């Protein structure tokens, strides 16, 4: 089949569906997104697609199947100051993942990731760079000899970049990441993957094989596992050819509504206003999901995270010149945008709007 006959995958929904379909055809069980409130005392919120599977990786809970795939809603607030400022930092994001619980390992994880991004998402080889953990010769060899990637496209990085763990303790392991190169014409010499204008990391393959204890000691997990994460918003930016994640169909309708209320135009706005628009767009998604999952605004823990996000939205609304109550209108657009994939948003519509109204 020529590529012209294969339907191009563009929208956020198409990207999510194609991912889950691809892995379910590879015998992965589709697991619905878990709550943002994790069943895990070491973290306040679900920060990665693997979090609901942490007890399975640790051998504390039975595996739901040997292979699983999910689109997991996640929230990270450690980089909140970067949200709206960089092209791709978010509080709320959706992480697409495929998981092996003591079943396949590096070879299949790499081969399938490659098949997915080149055949299904149809990215060109010229736009892909991969990184591997510098001590992981096995992965580098698979990329080079079995996938056939030119060695100049394989970058070896240290622990900071290519050894993943969900926290100070717990399951962890070396990883291999796929990056998209927006400027392949610049060549493969002196590649700096930290250059966020040129490269975006979009798919992380973690070879989860150790447990780290509080002293930092690594011991082998009972099984060798796979944990991967593809940022849905990042893949949308790539396939929709947008300058940043906020301009994709996953977030932009919310920004358009804020523009309508503030009576401004996004594209002709200055950087300062654009940042405010992006912050409100980002936080809207986090806030509606947090409330829907049972968080109420307060001065403690998760409740304080919610309160802080809502206050930041109000403040940026003021900076845009909005003086009337506006958050319920914005939240309604967010709920409508996401309710097909997250029906709880529809069921909890009144609860969400009430909580936001009171806080505002
Ligand atoms: N857990 C890894 C990450 O969050 C891969 O899913 O990047």
Short mmCIF file of N, CA, C and O in Angstrom, two decimals, residues 158-264:
data_model
loop_
_atom_site.label_atom_id
_atom_site.label_comp_id
_atom_site.label_asym_id
_atom_site.label_seq_id
_atom_site.Cartn_x
_atom_site.Cartn_y
_atom_site.Cartn_z
N UNK A 158 23.61 10.22 29.63
CA UNK A 158 23.84 9.67 30.98
C UNK A 158 22.57 9.49 31.77
O UNK A 158 21.45 9.55 31.25
N UNK A 159 22.78 9.32 33.07
CA UNK A 159 21.68 8.96 33.96
C UNK A 159 20.60 10.03 34.02
O UNK A 159 19.41 9.73 34.08
N UNK A 160 21.00 11.29 33.99
CA UNK A 160 20.03 12.40 34.10
C UNK A 160 18.96 12.30 33.01
O UNK A 160 17.77 12.51 33.26
N UNK A 161 19.37 11.97 31.80
CA UNK A 161 18.43 11.93 30.68
C UNK A 161 17.86 10.55 30.40
O UNK A 161 16.72 10.43 29.96
N UNK A 162 18.68 9.52 30.58
CA UNK A 162 18.25 8.21 30.09
C UNK A 162 18.22 7.10 31.14
O UNK A 162 18.55 5.94 30.85
N UNK A 163 17.84 7.48 32.33
CA UNK A 163 17.56 6.48 33.36
C UNK A 163 16.33 6.99 34.09
O UNK A 163 16.36 8.02 34.73
N UNK A 164 15.22 6.26 33.93
CA UNK A 164 13.95 6.82 34.40
C UNK A 164 13.47 6.15 35.69
O UNK A 164 13.54 4.94 35.84
N UNK A 165 12.96 6.97 36.60
CA UNK A 165 12.30 6.42 37.78
C UNK A 165 11.14 7.34 38.14
O UNK A 165 11.17 8.53 37.82
N UNK A 166 10.14 6.79 38.82
CA UNK A 166 8.96 7.61 39.10
C UNK A 166 9.15 8.44 40.37
O UNK A 166 8.33 9.25 40.72
N UNK A 167 10.25 8.24 41.06
CA UNK A 167 10.52 8.99 42.28
C UNK A 167 11.88 8.54 42.81
O UNK A 167 12.61 7.85 42.12
N UNK A 168 12.17 8.94 44.04
CA UNK A 168 13.49 8.59 44.61
C UNK A 168 13.64 7.08 44.81
O UNK A 168 14.72 6.52 44.73
N UNK A 169 12.51 6.43 45.11
CA UNK A 169 12.55 4.97 45.29
C UNK A 169 11.55 4.35 44.32
O UNK A 169 10.71 5.04 43.75
N UNK A 170 11.66 3.03 44.13
CA UNK A 170 10.66 2.34 43.31
C UNK A 170 11.24 1.80 42.02
O UNK A 170 12.45 1.84 41.78
N UNK A 171 10.34 1.30 41.14
CA UNK A 171 10.81 0.68 39.91
C UNK A 171 11.47 1.69 38.97
O UNK A 171 11.02 2.83 38.88
N UNK A 172 12.52 1.27 38.31
CA UNK A 172 13.26 2.20 37.44
C UNK A 172 14.09 1.40 36.44
O UNK A 172 14.15 0.18 36.52
N UNK A 173 14.73 2.12 35.55
CA UNK A 173 15.59 1.44 34.59
C UNK A 173 16.07 2.38 33.51
O UNK A 173 15.60 3.51 33.40
N UNK A 174 17.02 1.91 32.71
CA UNK A 174 17.52 2.73 31.61
C UNK A 174 16.42 2.94 30.58
O UNK A 174 15.48 2.15 30.49
N UNK A 175 16.51 4.02 29.82
CA UNK A 175 15.49 4.24 28.81
C UNK A 175 16.09 4.68 27.49
O UNK A 175 17.27 5.04 27.42
N UNK A 176 15.27 4.59 26.47
CA UNK A 176 15.67 5.04 25.14
C UNK A 176 14.55 5.96 24.67
O UNK A 176 13.37 5.61 24.78
N UNK A 177 14.92 7.16 24.20
CA UNK A 177 13.89 8.13 23.86
C UNK A 177 13.93 8.47 22.37
O UNK A 177 14.99 8.52 21.76
N UNK A 178 12.74 8.73 21.82
CA UNK A 178 12.66 9.16 20.42
C UNK A 178 12.41 10.66 20.40
O UNK A 178 11.53 11.17 21.11
N UNK A 179 13.20 11.35 19.59
CA UNK A 179 13.09 12.80 19.44
C UNK A 179 12.69 13.12 18.01
O UNK A 179 13.14 12.47 17.07
N UNK A 180 11.90 14.18 17.87
CA UNK A 180 11.57 14.68 16.54
C UNK A 180 12.47 15.87 16.24
O UNK A 180 12.64 16.75 17.08
N UNK A 181 13.04 15.87 15.06
CA UNK A 181 13.96 16.94 14.64
C UNK A 181 13.20 17.86 13.67
O UNK A 181 12.86 17.45 12.56
N UNK A 182 12.91 19.10 14.11
CA UNK A 182 12.19 20.04 13.24
C UNK A 182 13.09 20.63 12.16
O UNK A 182 12.60 21.23 11.21
N UNK A 183 14.41 20.50 12.33
CA UNK A 183 15.35 21.09 11.37
C UNK A 183 16.41 20.10 10.91
O UNK A 183 17.61 20.29 11.15
N UNK A 184 15.99 19.04 10.21
CA UNK A 184 16.98 18.04 9.81
C UNK A 184 18.05 18.61 8.86
O UNK A 184 19.15 18.07 8.77
N UNK A 185 17.72 19.75 8.21
CA UNK A 185 18.68 20.35 7.28
C UNK A 185 19.95 20.83 8.00
O UNK A 185 20.97 21.07 7.36
N UNK A 186 19.87 20.94 9.34
CA UNK A 186 21.05 21.39 10.09
C UNK A 186 22.11 20.29 10.24
O UNK A 186 23.20 20.55 10.73
N UNK A 187 21.76 19.07 9.84
CA UNK A 187 22.75 17.99 9.84
C UNK A 187 22.88 17.29 11.17
O UNK A 187 22.26 17.68 12.17
N UNK A 188 23.70 16.24 11.17
CA UNK A 188 23.77 15.38 12.35
C UNK A 188 25.03 15.61 13.19
O UNK A 188 25.28 14.88 14.14
N UNK A 189 25.82 16.62 12.82
CA UNK A 189 27.02 16.89 13.61
C UNK A 189 26.66 17.74 14.82
O UNK A 189 25.80 18.61 14.73
N UNK A 190 27.33 17.51 15.92
CA UNK A 190 27.15 18.29 17.16
C UNK A 190 25.68 18.43 17.57
O UNK A 190 25.20 19.52 17.87
N UNK A 191 24.98 17.34 17.54
CA UNK A 191 23.57 17.37 17.93
C UNK A 191 23.41 17.68 19.42
O UNK A 191 24.06 17.05 20.25
N UNK A 192 22.57 18.67 19.74
CA UNK A 192 22.29 18.99 21.14
C UNK A 192 20.80 18.78 21.38
O UNK A 192 19.98 19.63 21.04
N UNK A 193 20.45 17.65 21.99
CA UNK A 193 19.03 17.33 22.16
C UNK A 193 18.34 18.25 23.16
O UNK A 193 17.12 18.25 23.27
N UNK A 194 19.13 19.07 23.88
CA UNK A 194 18.55 20.05 24.81
C UNK A 194 17.98 21.25 24.06
O UNK A 194 17.28 22.08 24.64
N UNK A 195 18.31 21.36 22.78
CA UNK A 195 17.84 22.49 21.97
C UNK A 195 16.34 22.30 21.67
O UNK A 195 15.95 21.65 20.70
N UNK A 196 15.51 22.90 22.52
CA UNK A 196 14.07 22.69 22.46
C UNK A 196 13.41 23.30 21.23
O UNK A 196 12.29 22.95 20.90
N UNK A 197 14.09 24.23 20.55
CA UNK A 197 13.50 24.78 19.32
C UNK A 197 13.64 23.78 18.18
O UNK A 197 12.82 23.71 17.29
N UNK A 198 14.74 23.01 18.24
CA UNK A 198 14.98 22.07 17.15
C UNK A 198 14.40 20.67 17.43
O UNK A 198 13.89 20.02 16.53
N UNK A 199 14.53 20.22 18.69
CA UNK A 199 14.14 18.84 19.00
C UNK A 199 13.00 18.78 20.02
O UNK A 199 12.92 19.61 20.92
N UNK A 200 12.17 17.77 19.87
CA UNK A 200 11.17 17.51 20.90
C UNK A 200 11.18 16.01 21.21
O UNK A 200 11.13 15.18 20.29
N UNK A 201 11.32 15.68 22.48
CA UNK A 201 11.29 14.28 22.88
C UNK A 201 9.82 13.86 22.95
O UNK A 201 9.03 14.53 23.61
N UNK A 202 9.48 12.80 22.24
CA UNK A 202 8.04 12.49 22.20
C UNK A 202 7.68 11.07 22.63
O UNK A 202 6.50 10.77 22.80
N UNK A 203 8.66 10.17 22.77
CA UNK A 203 8.30 8.78 23.13
C UNK A 203 9.45 8.21 23.95
O UNK A 203 10.58 8.15 23.47
N UNK A 204 9.12 7.85 25.16
CA UNK A 204 10.14 7.34 26.08
C UNK A 204 9.91 5.85 26.31
O UNK A 204 8.82 5.44 26.71
N UNK A 205 10.92 5.05 26.02
CA UNK A 205 10.81 3.60 26.24
C UNK A 205 11.67 3.25 27.45
O UNK A 205 12.90 3.38 27.40
N UNK A 206 11.01 2.88 28.55
CA UNK A 206 11.76 2.59 29.77
C UNK A 206 11.89 1.08 29.94
O UNK A 206 10.89 0.35 29.88
N UNK A 207 13.11 0.64 30.14
CA UNK A 207 13.38 -0.79 30.35
C UNK A 207 13.43 -1.01 31.87
O UNK A 207 14.49 -0.97 32.50
N UNK A 208 12.24 -1.21 32.41
CA UNK A 208 12.03 -1.21 33.86
C UNK A 208 12.51 -2.52 34.44
O UNK A 208 11.80 -3.52 34.37
N UNK A 209 13.70 -2.52 34.99
CA UNK A 209 14.23 -3.80 35.48
C UNK A 209 14.77 -3.77 36.90
O UNK A 209 15.18 -4.80 37.42
N UNK A 210 14.81 -2.57 37.54
CA UNK A 210 15.34 -2.49 38.90
C UNK A 210 14.32 -1.89 39.86
O UNK A 210 13.41 -1.17 39.45
N UNK A 211 14.56 -2.13 41.13
CA UNK A 211 13.85 -1.40 42.19
C UNK A 211 14.93 -0.65 42.97
O UNK A 211 15.96 -1.23 43.32
N UNK A 212 14.70 0.65 43.19
CA UNK A 212 15.69 1.41 43.96
C UNK A 212 15.16 1.59 45.37
O UNK A 212 14.02 2.02 45.57
N UNK A 213 16.01 1.28 46.38
CA UNK A 213 15.56 1.46 47.77
C UNK A 213 15.99 2.84 48.27
O UNK A 213 16.64 3.60 47.53
N UNK A 214 15.64 3.16 49.52
CA UNK A 214 15.88 4.53 50.00
C UNK A 214 17.38 4.84 50.13
O UNK A 214 17.77 6.01 50.19
N UNK A 215 18.23 3.80 50.15
CA UNK A 215 19.66 4.08 50.21
C UNK A 215 20.23 4.26 48.79
O UNK A 215 21.42 4.53 48.62
N UNK A 216 19.39 4.10 47.78
CA UNK A 216 19.84 4.28 46.39
C UNK A 216 20.27 2.98 45.74
O UNK A 216 20.63 2.93 44.56
N UNK A 217 20.21 1.89 46.52
CA UNK A 217 20.67 0.60 45.99
C UNK A 217 19.66 0.02 44.98
O UNK A 217 18.46 0.05 45.20
N UNK A 218 20.20 -0.50 43.86
CA UNK A 218 19.34 -1.11 42.84
C UNK A 218 19.33 -2.62 43.00
O UNK A 218 20.39 -3.24 43.11
N UNK A 219 18.13 -3.19 43.02
CA UNK A 219 18.05 -4.66 42.96
C UNK A 219 17.17 -5.04 41.78
O UNK A 219 16.29 -4.27 41.38
N UNK A 220 17.40 -6.21 41.22
CA UNK A 220 16.60 -6.64 40.07
C UNK A 220 15.15 -6.85 40.48
O UNK A 220 14.88 -7.42 41.54
N UNK A 221 14.23 -6.39 39.64
CA UNK A 221 12.82 -6.73 39.84
C UNK A 221 12.65 -8.20 39.47
O UNK A 221 13.50 -8.77 38.76
N UNK A 222 11.55 -8.78 39.92
CA UNK A 222 11.32 -10.20 39.62
C UNK A 222 11.29 -10.43 38.10
O UNK A 222 11.82 -11.39 37.58
N UNK A 223 10.65 -9.47 37.38
CA UNK A 223 10.57 -9.57 35.93
C UNK A 223 11.23 -8.36 35.29
O UNK A 223 11.32 -7.31 35.92
N UNK A 224 11.59 -8.53 34.03
CA UNK A 224 11.99 -7.35 33.25
C UNK A 224 10.73 -6.83 32.57
O UNK A 224 9.99 -7.60 31.94
N UNK A 225 10.51 -5.54 32.71
CA UNK A 225 9.25 -4.95 32.23
C UNK A 225 9.51 -3.84 31.23
O UNK A 225 10.62 -3.33 31.13
N UNK A 226 8.45 -3.46 30.56
CA UNK A 226 8.50 -2.29 29.68
C UNK A 226 7.46 -1.28 30.14
O UNK A 226 6.31 -1.64 30.43
N UNK A 227 7.89 -0.01 30.20
CA UNK A 227 6.99 1.11 30.52
C UNK A 227 7.29 2.18 29.48
O UNK A 227 8.43 2.62 29.39
N UNK A 228 6.31 2.55 28.69
CA UNK A 228 6.61 3.61 27.73
C UNK A 228 5.66 4.78 27.92
O UNK A 228 4.57 4.62 28.49
N UNK A 229 6.05 5.92 27.42
CA UNK A 229 5.18 7.08 27.49
C UNK A 229 5.35 7.96 26.26
O UNK A 229 6.46 8.36 25.92
N UNK A 230 4.23 8.20 25.58
CA UNK A 230 4.23 9.14 24.46
C UNK A 230 3.31 10.30 24.85
O UNK A 230 2.14 10.08 25.19
N UNK A 231 3.84 11.51 24.82
CA UNK A 231 3.03 12.67 25.15
C UNK A 231 2.05 12.95 24.01
O UNK A 231 2.46 13.29 22.91
N UNK A 232 0.75 12.80 24.29
CA UNK A 232 -0.25 13.01 23.23
C UNK A 232 -0.16 14.42 22.67
O UNK A 232 -0.21 14.62 21.45
N UNK A 233 0.00 15.41 23.55
CA UNK A 233 0.04 16.81 23.09
C UNK A 233 1.26 17.06 22.19
O UNK A 233 1.21 17.84 21.25
N UNK A 234 2.36 16.37 22.51
CA UNK A 234 3.58 16.55 21.70
C UNK A 234 3.42 15.92 20.32
O UNK A 234 3.82 16.50 19.32
N UNK A 235 2.82 14.71 20.30
CA UNK A 235 2.62 14.08 19.00
C UNK A 235 1.64 14.92 18.18
O UNK A 235 1.78 15.05 16.97
N UNK A 236 0.67 15.54 18.86
CA UNK A 236 -0.29 16.39 18.14
C UNK A 236 0.45 17.61 17.56
O UNK A 236 0.19 18.02 16.42
N UNK A 237 1.36 18.18 18.33
CA UNK A 237 2.12 19.33 17.80
C UNK A 237 2.88 18.93 16.53
O UNK A 237 2.88 19.65 15.53
N UNK A 238 3.49 17.75 16.58
CA UNK A 238 4.28 17.29 15.43
C UNK A 238 3.38 17.06 14.22
O UNK A 238 3.62 17.59 13.14
N UNK A 239 2.31 16.28 14.42
CA UNK A 239 1.48 15.89 13.26
C UNK A 239 0.59 17.04 12.77
O UNK A 239 0.21 17.07 11.60
N UNK A 240 0.28 17.98 13.65
CA UNK A 240 -0.54 19.12 13.21
C UNK A 240 0.33 20.29 12.77
O UNK A 240 -0.16 21.36 12.42
N UNK A 241 1.65 20.08 12.84
CA UNK A 241 2.63 21.08 12.39
C UNK A 241 2.39 22.45 13.04
O UNK A 241 2.30 23.48 12.36
N UNK A 242 2.27 22.42 14.36
CA UNK A 242 2.04 23.66 15.10
C UNK A 242 3.32 24.11 15.78
O UNK A 242 4.23 23.32 16.01
N UNK A 243 3.35 25.39 16.14
CA UNK A 243 4.54 25.95 16.79
C UNK A 243 4.69 25.45 18.23
O UNK A 243 5.78 25.43 18.78
N UNK A 244 3.57 25.12 18.86
CA UNK A 244 3.63 24.65 20.24
C UNK A 244 2.39 23.78 20.50
O UNK A 244 1.47 23.74 19.70
N UNK A 245 2.43 23.11 21.65
CA UNK A 245 1.33 22.19 21.99
C UNK A 245 -0.01 22.90 22.17
O UNK A 245 -1.07 22.31 21.97
N UNK A 246 0.05 24.17 22.61
CA UNK A 246 -1.18 24.89 22.94
C UNK A 246 -2.04 25.18 21.71
O UNK A 246 -3.23 25.39 21.81
N UNK A 247 -1.38 25.20 20.55
CA UNK A 247 -2.12 25.53 19.33
C UNK A 247 -2.73 24.30 18.68
O UNK A 247 -3.29 24.37 17.60
N UNK A 248 -2.62 23.15 19.33
CA UNK A 248 -3.22 21.93 18.78
C UNK A 248 -4.71 21.87 19.12
O UNK A 248 -5.19 22.60 19.99
N UNK A 249 -5.40 20.95 18.45
CA UNK A 249 -6.85 20.83 18.69
C UNK A 249 -7.18 20.35 20.09
O UNK A 249 -8.35 20.33 20.49
N UNK A 250 -6.16 19.93 20.86
CA UNK A 250 -6.41 19.46 22.22
C UNK A 250 -6.63 20.61 23.20
O UNK A 250 -7.22 20.44 24.26
N UNK A 251 -6.10 21.78 22.88
CA UNK A 251 -6.16 22.92 23.82
C UNK A 251 -6.68 24.21 23.17
O UNK A 251 -7.34 25.02 23.83
N UNK A 252 -6.43 24.38 21.87
CA UNK A 252 -6.71 25.68 21.26
C UNK A 252 -8.17 26.14 21.36
O UNK A 252 -8.41 27.35 21.54
N UNK A 253 -9.16 25.24 21.27
CA UNK A 253 -10.55 25.72 21.42
C UNK A 253 -10.78 26.45 22.75
O UNK A 253 -11.58 27.39 22.82
N UNK A 254 -10.07 26.04 23.81
CA UNK A 254 -10.23 26.73 25.10
C UNK A 254 -9.63 28.14 24.98
O UNK A 254 -10.23 29.13 25.41
N UNK A 255 -8.47 28.22 24.35
CA UNK A 255 -7.81 29.52 24.18
C UNK A 255 -8.69 30.47 23.34
O UNK A 255 -8.82 31.66 23.63
N UNK A 256 -9.33 29.90 22.32
CA UNK A 256 -10.21 30.74 21.49
C UNK A 256 -11.36 31.33 22.30
O UNK A 256 -11.77 32.47 22.08
N UNK A 257 -11.87 30.52 23.23
CA UNK A 257 -12.98 31.02 24.07
C UNK A 257 -12.49 32.16 24.98
O UNK A 257 -13.19 33.16 25.16
N UNK A 258 -11.28 32.01 25.52
CA UNK A 258 -10.75 33.08 26.37
C UNK A 258 -10.58 34.36 25.53
O UNK A 258 -10.90 35.47 25.96
N UNK A 259 -10.09 34.19 24.31
CA UNK A 259 -9.91 35.34 23.41
C UNK A 259 -11.24 36.04 23.17
O UNK A 259 -11.32 37.27 23.16
N UNK A 260 -12.27 35.20 22.96
CA UNK A 260 -13.60 35.77 22.70
C UNK A 260 -14.05 36.61 23.91
O UNK A 260 -14.52 37.75 23.75
N UNK A 261 -13.85 36.07 25.11
CA UNK A 261 -14.28 36.80 26.32
C UNK A 261 -13.46 38.06 26.51
O UNK A 261 -13.97 39.12 26.86
N UNK A 262 -12.14 37.95 26.25
CA UNK A 262 -11.25 39.12 26.46
C UNK A 262 -11.27 40.06 25.26
O UNK A 262 -10.61 41.11 25.29
N UNK A 263 -11.96 39.62 24.21
CA UNK A 263 -12.03 40.41 22.99
C UNK A 263 -10.64 40.71 22.39
O UNK A 263 -10.31 41.85 22.09
N UNK A 264 -9.85 39.66 22.29
CA UNK A 264 -8.53 39.80 21.67
C UNK A 264 -8.32 38.67 20.68
O UNK A 264 -9.09 37.70 20.67
#
